[in-house]
Structure formats: C-alpha cells, structure tokens
Amino acid sequence: MTTEFASATLPIHPVAKSRLAEVDLQNPVFGRTFADHMVSADFVDGRWTNAQIMPYGNLSLSPALSVIHYGQGIFEGLKAYKNDKGEVLVFRPEENWKRMNRSALRMCMPEVPEEIFLDGLRELMNLDRGWVPTREGCSLYLRPVLFATDAFIGLRPSETFKFLIITSPAGVYYAEPVKVKIETHYTRAVEGGTGAAKCAGNYAAAMYPTKLAGSQGYHQVIWTDGKQHQYIEEAGSMNIMFVINGKLVTPAETDSVLPGITRRSVLALAREWGIPVEERKVSVNEIIEAIQNGSLEEAFGCGTAATIAHIRTIAYQGVDYELPGVENRRFANRVYNELEDIKRGRTADRHGWVMTI
Ligand code: PLP
Ligand code: COI
C-alpha cells in the first residue's frame, strides 16, 4: 500500500513541564523511561492524517482494537548519540524507514511516508535533544511503531493504523559477554513466514523458548532453521557472526532472518578492511567442529540494542562450549570501536550513515 502525505513539518504540541530533571541520564536502564515527546500520526480513509509531535503519554484505545487480537503490529529500533559539539547524530535512520515499509508490506499495513518517519524523527530529536545521554555506552533508543487500530474483531486486515515514535534513554543492553543456547526444538521463523519482517508476533513466539533458555542460565537462544534445525539463523535480538580461520562468516539474509542494519554495517566495514566475508548457510556442525579444532576465533551478535555482543559460551545438545577470551577478539573489538566512533561523530562519516541534527 503506497500512501501520500502532504505536509513537510509536523505541528508541535510541547509538554507544559519537562520531566528531564527527574531522570538520571548517567545511568539509564534500557526501555524503562521515556522522553517528553512522541511523534504520532493516524492512517484513516486511505491517507495519513493528524501527524504531530505531542507529549509522551497514555493512549485511549478500544478493547476491540485489531492489533490486540490479531497482532498486526510492526516496529523499528534505532539509536541517537551526541557528538562533542552537542549535535544529535542518528545512525542510519533511512534504513529503518525502508525496513519498516518492507515489514508493512508483508503485514498488510500502509507504508509510512518519509515526511512522517524521517522528518518527524528529525523534529523530535531537535525538540528532545536534552534527553540524549552523552556517556560512553549510552544513547537515546528510538522506537517507531505502527499498529492496526480498527475497533473490529472480524478477521481481515485493519483499515486504520497508528504510527508513533517514542524514545528512551538507554544504557548497555548486555553488561557482559553472552552465553547462548543453540535451539533445536522450537522455531522462530520459517521459509515463507514473517521472520524478515520486524513484526510483534515474531517476538511473542520467541518468548517461551527464550525464557526456558534463561532458566538454564543462557542470555539468548540462537535460532536454527525451522525444517531440520541444522543451520544457524540469528539470535533473539541480534544477527550472528563468526570469525573462522580469519574469515567473517554469517548466515545469509533469507526470509526467515531479520535483515539487520548493524549486520550490513559490519559487513561493509569488513569488506573495506579487506577481510574475507562469507554470507551463506552456516551449519551448526561446522561451528561446533570449528570450536573443537580451534579454528573458531570469534563469535558475536550484532544489533542496535545489543551493539556488538561477544559470545562467550555456545550450548549445543546439553554441552557448553567455551570460546576464546574476548580480549583477543581483534575483529569484533575493532568493528565495535569503529562503529561507536562513527555513531558518536569521532570519525568521519565516509558512508553517509549519520543524520545530524
Ligand atoms: N535480529 C532480530 C530478531 C532483532 O530484533 C534485531 C534488532 O533489531 C536484529 C536482528 C538486529 O537488527 P538491527 O541491527 O537492524 O538492529
Ligand atoms: C533492537 O535492537 O532495536 C531491537 O529491536 C531489539 C529489541 C527487541 C530490544
């Protein structure tokens, strides 16, 4: 569904009193506090309307709201940082906008116009720039979300939708290198399913197996293919990469893997640095053998919330395989530092990845 929207700037309805003074921006906890304002827009009668920036706050919604019953909801995640001139830098927002619109297509939802997603984000950041933490490891996490709002419980795609961007000061997501369990029973996504869309249901389906893994002492599961459970797909909130014999190896983008923006950024940097990159099927057996014969040098997850998360243990069929120490992980440490420098404006933005406000 392609949609149009006319206005270039969104009207702003500011808060009467900012809550910023009540928040400890030096020690933000991921996802718990929300900045003063949000972008809001409605899709009604086949067009976008009512786009504005307004105080963050509760919504009044029908109990028959379509998304509550049938899960027609998608979201995005991106981050804003501050450079030493006090400018706000947002990392690759166009990519999130494009991915949201690809998810929208898969889920029978309208595309969000650039004027609402990107211009709205820019205006929101301009207004709430005081909420962007400056401390290393911290950022303002931005959460665009689009959901179905028909007050109708018949099963069909909704005809009305709401789009919001809320923002939340964030600290580190994983405080330590993670322990992950290769999942060989439950499935997150299958060929032809919704794995490549960032839709709410994918995350709901992942909760029970992730909780089980948590109760066994693991931070995350590594999903495998839904047919044979032999090939690695991704982790619950990040894509997965390995360094084996000096090569960067990662599962290819398929319709059961979320096409991560961090993933694409890491691969672009690796290629520039002359590191051999393989995007292909990666079997669990190959990884276990590489751990056993010492050719697996590094394993890490990459994502917006997680950044670059070293993996220290991989569990498979009841055995915990310990990986080499994180101090010696040359590639993951280098790519983490380079990405942090780009995101915080400490190095030239050679790729045009940063929106400056
Ligand atoms: N895979 C899943 C399931 C995710 O939720 C995320 C996070 O958004 C990623 C991968 C990484 O994607 P990105 O780098 O765009 O944040
Ligand atoms: C992100 O990294 O932005 C995500 O969406 C992961 C999340 C589910 C916390």
XYZ file of C-alpha atoms and ligand atoms in Angstrom:
382
model
C 0.000 0.000 0.000
C 1.715 3.243 -1.096
C 0.447 6.307 0.687
C 0.963 10.018 0.476
C 1.239 12.760 3.000
C 1.433 16.441 2.121
C 2.888 18.457 4.996
C 6.655 18.952 5.309
C 6.783 19.836 9.001
C 4.741 18.373 11.817
C 2.911 20.675 14.248
C 4.452 20.572 17.716
C 2.400 20.431 20.925
C 5.052 20.741 23.635
C 4.817 19.491 27.227
C 3.904 22.062 29.881
C 6.827 20.890 32.035
C 9.735 18.666 31.035
C 10.433 15.501 33.101
C 14.106 15.574 32.176
C 15.301 16.794 35.589
C 13.815 13.630 37.195
C 15.917 11.287 35.049
C 19.461 10.029 35.705
C 20.939 10.230 32.196
C 24.254 8.909 33.508
C 22.714 5.534 34.386
C 19.729 4.885 32.134
C 18.114 1.457 32.207
C 17.125 0.140 28.762
C 13.469 0.721 27.907
C 12.136 1.980 31.241
C 11.884 5.791 30.941
C 10.580 7.771 28.013
C 11.430 11.257 26.813
C 8.970 14.170 26.890
C 7.570 13.936 23.366
C 6.499 11.456 20.705
C 5.634 11.557 17.014
C 2.054 10.483 16.341
C 0.110 10.028 13.099
C -3.051 8.203 12.026
C -3.937 6.355 8.845
C -7.654 6.800 8.157
C -9.725 6.591 4.952
C -6.690 5.568 2.918
C -4.480 8.514 3.886
C -2.177 9.739 6.624
C -3.576 12.464 8.839
C -3.158 14.094 12.229
C 0.653 13.909 12.115
C 2.121 15.818 15.024
C 4.622 15.902 17.844
C 2.898 15.686 21.195
C 3.636 14.923 24.852
C 4.526 11.268 25.521
C 1.560 9.720 27.325
C -1.045 7.005 27.509
C -3.440 6.361 24.640
C -7.136 5.675 24.849
C -7.906 2.608 22.713
C -10.832 0.293 22.013
C -10.830 -3.182 23.637
C -11.707 -4.463 20.145
C -8.509 -2.925 18.730
C -7.372 -5.105 15.858
C -3.682 -5.321 16.885
C -4.546 -6.671 20.332
C -6.403 -9.602 18.789
C -4.531 -10.452 15.606
C -1.101 -8.904 16.082
C -0.976 -6.597 13.066
C 1.864 -4.554 14.532
C 5.437 -3.779 13.462
C 8.253 -1.773 14.989
C 11.772 -0.487 14.486
C 14.739 0.258 16.733
C 17.493 2.803 16.176
C 19.722 4.997 18.287
C 20.683 8.660 18.675
C 24.005 9.853 20.114
C 25.577 13.229 20.831
C 28.887 14.458 19.467
C 31.210 16.790 21.369
C 29.597 19.832 19.675
C 26.250 18.871 21.251
C 24.738 17.846 17.906
C 22.445 14.826 17.841
C 23.545 12.035 15.497
C 21.098 9.320 14.417
C 22.590 6.143 12.914
C 21.188 5.076 9.510
C 17.541 6.153 10.008
C 16.728 5.778 6.289
C 17.467 2.060 6.583
C 14.978 1.697 9.453
C 12.395 3.657 7.494
C 12.853 1.369 4.468
C 12.747 -1.771 6.615
C 9.577 -0.599 8.362
C 7.934 -0.161 4.987
C 9.051 -3.641 3.875
C 7.581 -5.052 7.108
C 4.393 -3.051 6.426
C 4.013 -4.662 3.017
C 4.347 -8.178 4.498
C 1.791 -7.406 7.205
C -0.853 -5.674 5.004
C -0.174 -2.257 6.500
C 0.331 1.154 4.856
C 3.817 2.499 4.200
C 4.821 5.388 6.432
C 5.799 8.428 4.330
C 9.294 9.892 4.639
C 7.778 13.194 5.869
C 6.318 11.453 8.908
C 9.061 8.916 9.694
C 12.269 10.790 8.867
C 11.190 14.439 9.140
C 9.198 13.567 12.264
C 12.256 11.887 13.769
C 14.404 14.907 12.957
C 11.949 17.324 14.592
C 11.528 15.042 17.605
C 15.287 14.893 18.120
C 15.560 18.638 17.777
C 12.938 19.081 20.499
C 14.158 16.352 22.894
C 17.900 16.750 22.307
C 18.426 17.183 26.062
C 17.362 13.545 26.515
C 20.289 12.125 24.512
C 22.838 10.737 27.010
C 26.477 11.569 26.366
C 28.133 8.882 28.489
C 30.071 6.131 26.670
C 27.853 3.086 26.125
C 24.673 5.180 26.477
C 22.337 6.538 23.793
C 18.734 7.515 23.177
C 16.900 4.471 21.838
C 14.236 5.389 19.275
C 11.237 3.122 18.841
C 8.960 3.719 15.827
C 5.860 1.501 15.979
C 2.906 1.008 13.616
C -0.212 -0.886 14.639
C -3.726 -1.722 13.478
C -6.478 0.328 15.132
C -9.800 -0.854 13.685
C -12.270 -1.478 16.515
C -13.411 -4.689 14.805
C -12.831 -8.316 15.680
C -13.658 -9.789 12.286
C -10.546 -11.387 10.800
C -9.296 -9.173 7.995
C -6.559 -6.554 7.604
C -7.345 -3.394 9.534
C -8.169 -0.252 7.575
C -6.914 2.206 10.169
C -3.487 2.406 11.816
C -1.486 4.481 14.257
C 2.194 5.337 13.923
C 4.257 6.529 16.884
C 7.900 7.238 17.609
C 8.726 7.086 21.297
C 12.241 7.460 22.664
C 14.017 6.112 25.732
C 17.451 6.843 27.231
C 19.405 3.570 27.156
C 22.473 2.110 28.781
C 24.231 -1.100 27.795
C 21.917 -3.973 26.839
C 24.303 -6.809 27.720
C 26.633 -5.933 30.566
C 28.891 -8.950 29.899
C 29.780 -11.387 27.096
C 26.759 -13.587 26.492
C 26.031 -17.291 26.879
C 23.772 -18.589 24.126
C 21.995 -21.861 23.514
C 21.511 -23.312 20.041
C 17.777 -24.048 19.830
C 16.947 -27.344 18.154
C 13.311 -27.802 19.098
C 11.423 -24.508 18.961
C 11.285 -22.354 15.826
C 11.213 -18.575 15.452
C 10.568 -18.299 11.733
C 10.200 -20.493 8.673
C 10.650 -20.073 4.948
C 7.666 -18.118 3.674
C 6.854 -16.835 7.178
C 7.379 -13.418 8.729
C 10.956 -13.761 10.037
C 12.335 -10.969 7.849
C 9.610 -8.559 8.982
C 10.026 -6.775 12.294
C 6.553 -7.742 13.459
C 5.462 -8.087 17.059
C 4.406 -11.736 16.689
C 7.957 -12.893 15.954
C 8.997 -11.654 19.376
C 5.959 -13.104 21.144
C 6.692 -16.533 19.639
C 10.297 -16.314 20.827
C 9.487 -15.579 24.454
C 8.780 -19.063 25.785
C 11.909 -20.769 24.360
C 13.986 -17.753 25.415
C 12.567 -17.956 28.933
C 13.416 -21.666 29.079
C 16.968 -20.919 27.932
C 17.120 -18.154 30.577
C 16.121 -20.591 33.304
C 19.027 -22.797 32.165
C 21.466 -19.877 32.523
C 21.640 -18.572 28.932
C 21.055 -14.982 27.833
C 19.624 -15.836 24.410
C 18.847 -18.647 22.040
C 20.430 -18.998 18.635
C 17.632 -19.929 16.272
C 18.151 -22.632 13.697
C 16.194 -23.337 10.504
C 12.637 -24.500 11.121
C 12.880 -27.627 8.952
C 15.946 -29.508 10.115
C 17.374 -27.380 12.938
C 20.767 -27.786 11.292
C 21.548 -24.301 10.068
C 22.098 -21.206 12.181
C 19.774 -18.255 11.584
C 20.132 -15.495 14.206
C 19.688 -14.732 17.900
C 16.583 -13.294 19.555
C 17.559 -9.653 19.215
C 20.654 -9.709 17.038
C 22.257 -11.261 13.964
C 25.120 -13.693 14.470
C 28.662 -13.656 13.086
C 31.723 -15.881 13.427
C 35.381 -15.414 12.613
C 36.733 -18.747 11.395
C 40.304 -19.012 10.098
C 40.420 -15.246 9.555
C 37.163 -15.169 7.552
C 33.996 -13.411 8.677
C 31.182 -15.935 8.287
C 27.483 -15.159 8.791
C 24.138 -16.674 7.752
C 22.848 -15.126 4.515
C 19.769 -12.897 4.565
C 16.722 -15.093 3.909
C 13.037 -14.570 4.555
C 13.423 -16.162 7.990
C 16.171 -13.804 9.222
C 15.776 -10.134 10.126
C 17.987 -8.087 7.756
C 19.907 -6.248 10.447
C 21.238 -2.763 9.808
C 24.136 -3.365 12.180
C 24.837 -6.614 10.290
C 25.048 -4.787 6.969
C 27.238 -2.076 8.516
C 29.645 -4.653 9.980
C 29.897 -6.480 6.643
C 30.528 -3.207 4.786
C 33.384 -2.313 7.155
C 34.889 -5.815 6.981
C 34.929 -5.684 3.181
C 36.579 -2.251 3.258
C 39.235 -3.627 5.594
C 39.975 -6.451 3.168
C 38.653 -9.180 5.446
C 37.146 -12.115 3.520
C 33.371 -12.214 4.095
C 31.104 -15.216 3.554
C 27.319 -14.759 3.661
C 25.948 -18.277 3.277
C 24.332 -21.202 5.025
C 26.181 -21.875 8.273
C 25.597 -25.303 9.777
C 25.637 -25.956 13.488
C 28.068 -28.851 12.886
C 30.519 -26.527 11.168
C 30.512 -24.188 14.179
C 30.903 -26.978 16.732
C 33.754 -28.512 14.703
C 35.429 -25.116 14.388
C 35.236 -24.680 18.168
C 36.666 -28.169 18.697
C 39.529 -27.836 16.214
C 40.426 -24.306 17.362
C 39.642 -22.552 14.058
C 36.748 -20.542 15.542
C 38.393 -17.311 16.646
C 35.381 -15.150 17.461
C 31.606 -15.262 17.756
C 29.394 -12.238 18.334
C 25.914 -10.884 17.921
C 25.195 -7.538 16.298
C 22.145 -5.346 16.607
C 21.005 -1.853 17.526
C 20.194 -2.542 21.167
C 22.938 -5.164 21.619
C 25.612 -3.269 19.574
C 28.438 -5.818 19.223
C 27.912 -8.502 21.856
C 30.715 -11.007 22.346
C 29.545 -14.600 22.773
C 31.488 -16.442 25.434
C 29.635 -19.770 25.562
C 27.648 -21.704 22.993
C 25.497 -24.554 24.277
C 24.503 -27.382 21.951
C 22.764 -30.629 22.843
C 23.482 -30.198 26.533
C 27.196 -29.345 26.165
C 28.593 -25.869 26.951
C 31.373 -24.949 24.531
C 33.615 -22.176 25.902
C 35.008 -19.764 23.294
C 38.357 -17.928 23.233
C 38.743 -14.932 25.618
C 37.220 -11.657 24.478
C 40.440 -9.589 24.892
C 41.934 -11.292 21.849
C 38.958 -10.841 19.575
C 40.549 -8.497 17.099
C 37.742 -8.165 14.591
C 34.770 -7.726 16.957
C 36.662 -5.234 19.122
C 37.825 -3.275 16.071
C 34.396 -3.146 14.463
C 32.755 -2.183 17.769
C 35.174 0.726 18.178
C 34.793 1.863 14.574
C 31.001 1.797 14.741
C 30.985 3.659 18.061
C 33.314 6.290 16.573
C 31.057 6.735 13.532
C 27.882 6.875 15.623
C 29.377 9.435 18.013
C 30.941 11.558 15.285
C 34.521 10.877 16.420
C 35.491 9.714 12.960
C 34.484 10.972 9.515
C 31.128 9.668 8.291
C 32.542 8.361 4.994
C 29.464 6.279 4.237
C 26.784 8.922 4.828
C 25.353 6.792 7.643
C 24.672 9.575 10.131
C 21.780 12.076 10.239
C 22.992 15.175 12.126
C 20.517 17.401 13.978
N 17.506 -9.816 14.644
C 16.461 -9.542 15.435
C 15.453 -10.607 15.670
C 16.335 -8.264 16.007
O 15.308 -7.964 16.797
C 17.331 -7.295 15.739
C 17.209 -5.949 16.302
O 16.610 -5.085 15.743
C 18.395 -7.630 14.888
C 18.457 -8.911 14.357
C 19.442 -6.636 14.529
O 18.931 -5.653 13.648
P 19.479 -4.176 13.659
O 20.948 -4.264 13.510
O 18.822 -3.520 12.499
O 19.102 -3.576 14.956
C 16.784 -3.514 18.537
O 17.940 -3.884 18.639
O 16.489 -2.379 18.172
C 15.677 -4.413 18.792
O 14.631 -4.196 18.246
C 15.846 -5.482 19.742
C 14.802 -5.421 20.765
C 13.768 -6.416 20.645
C 15.162 -4.906 22.084
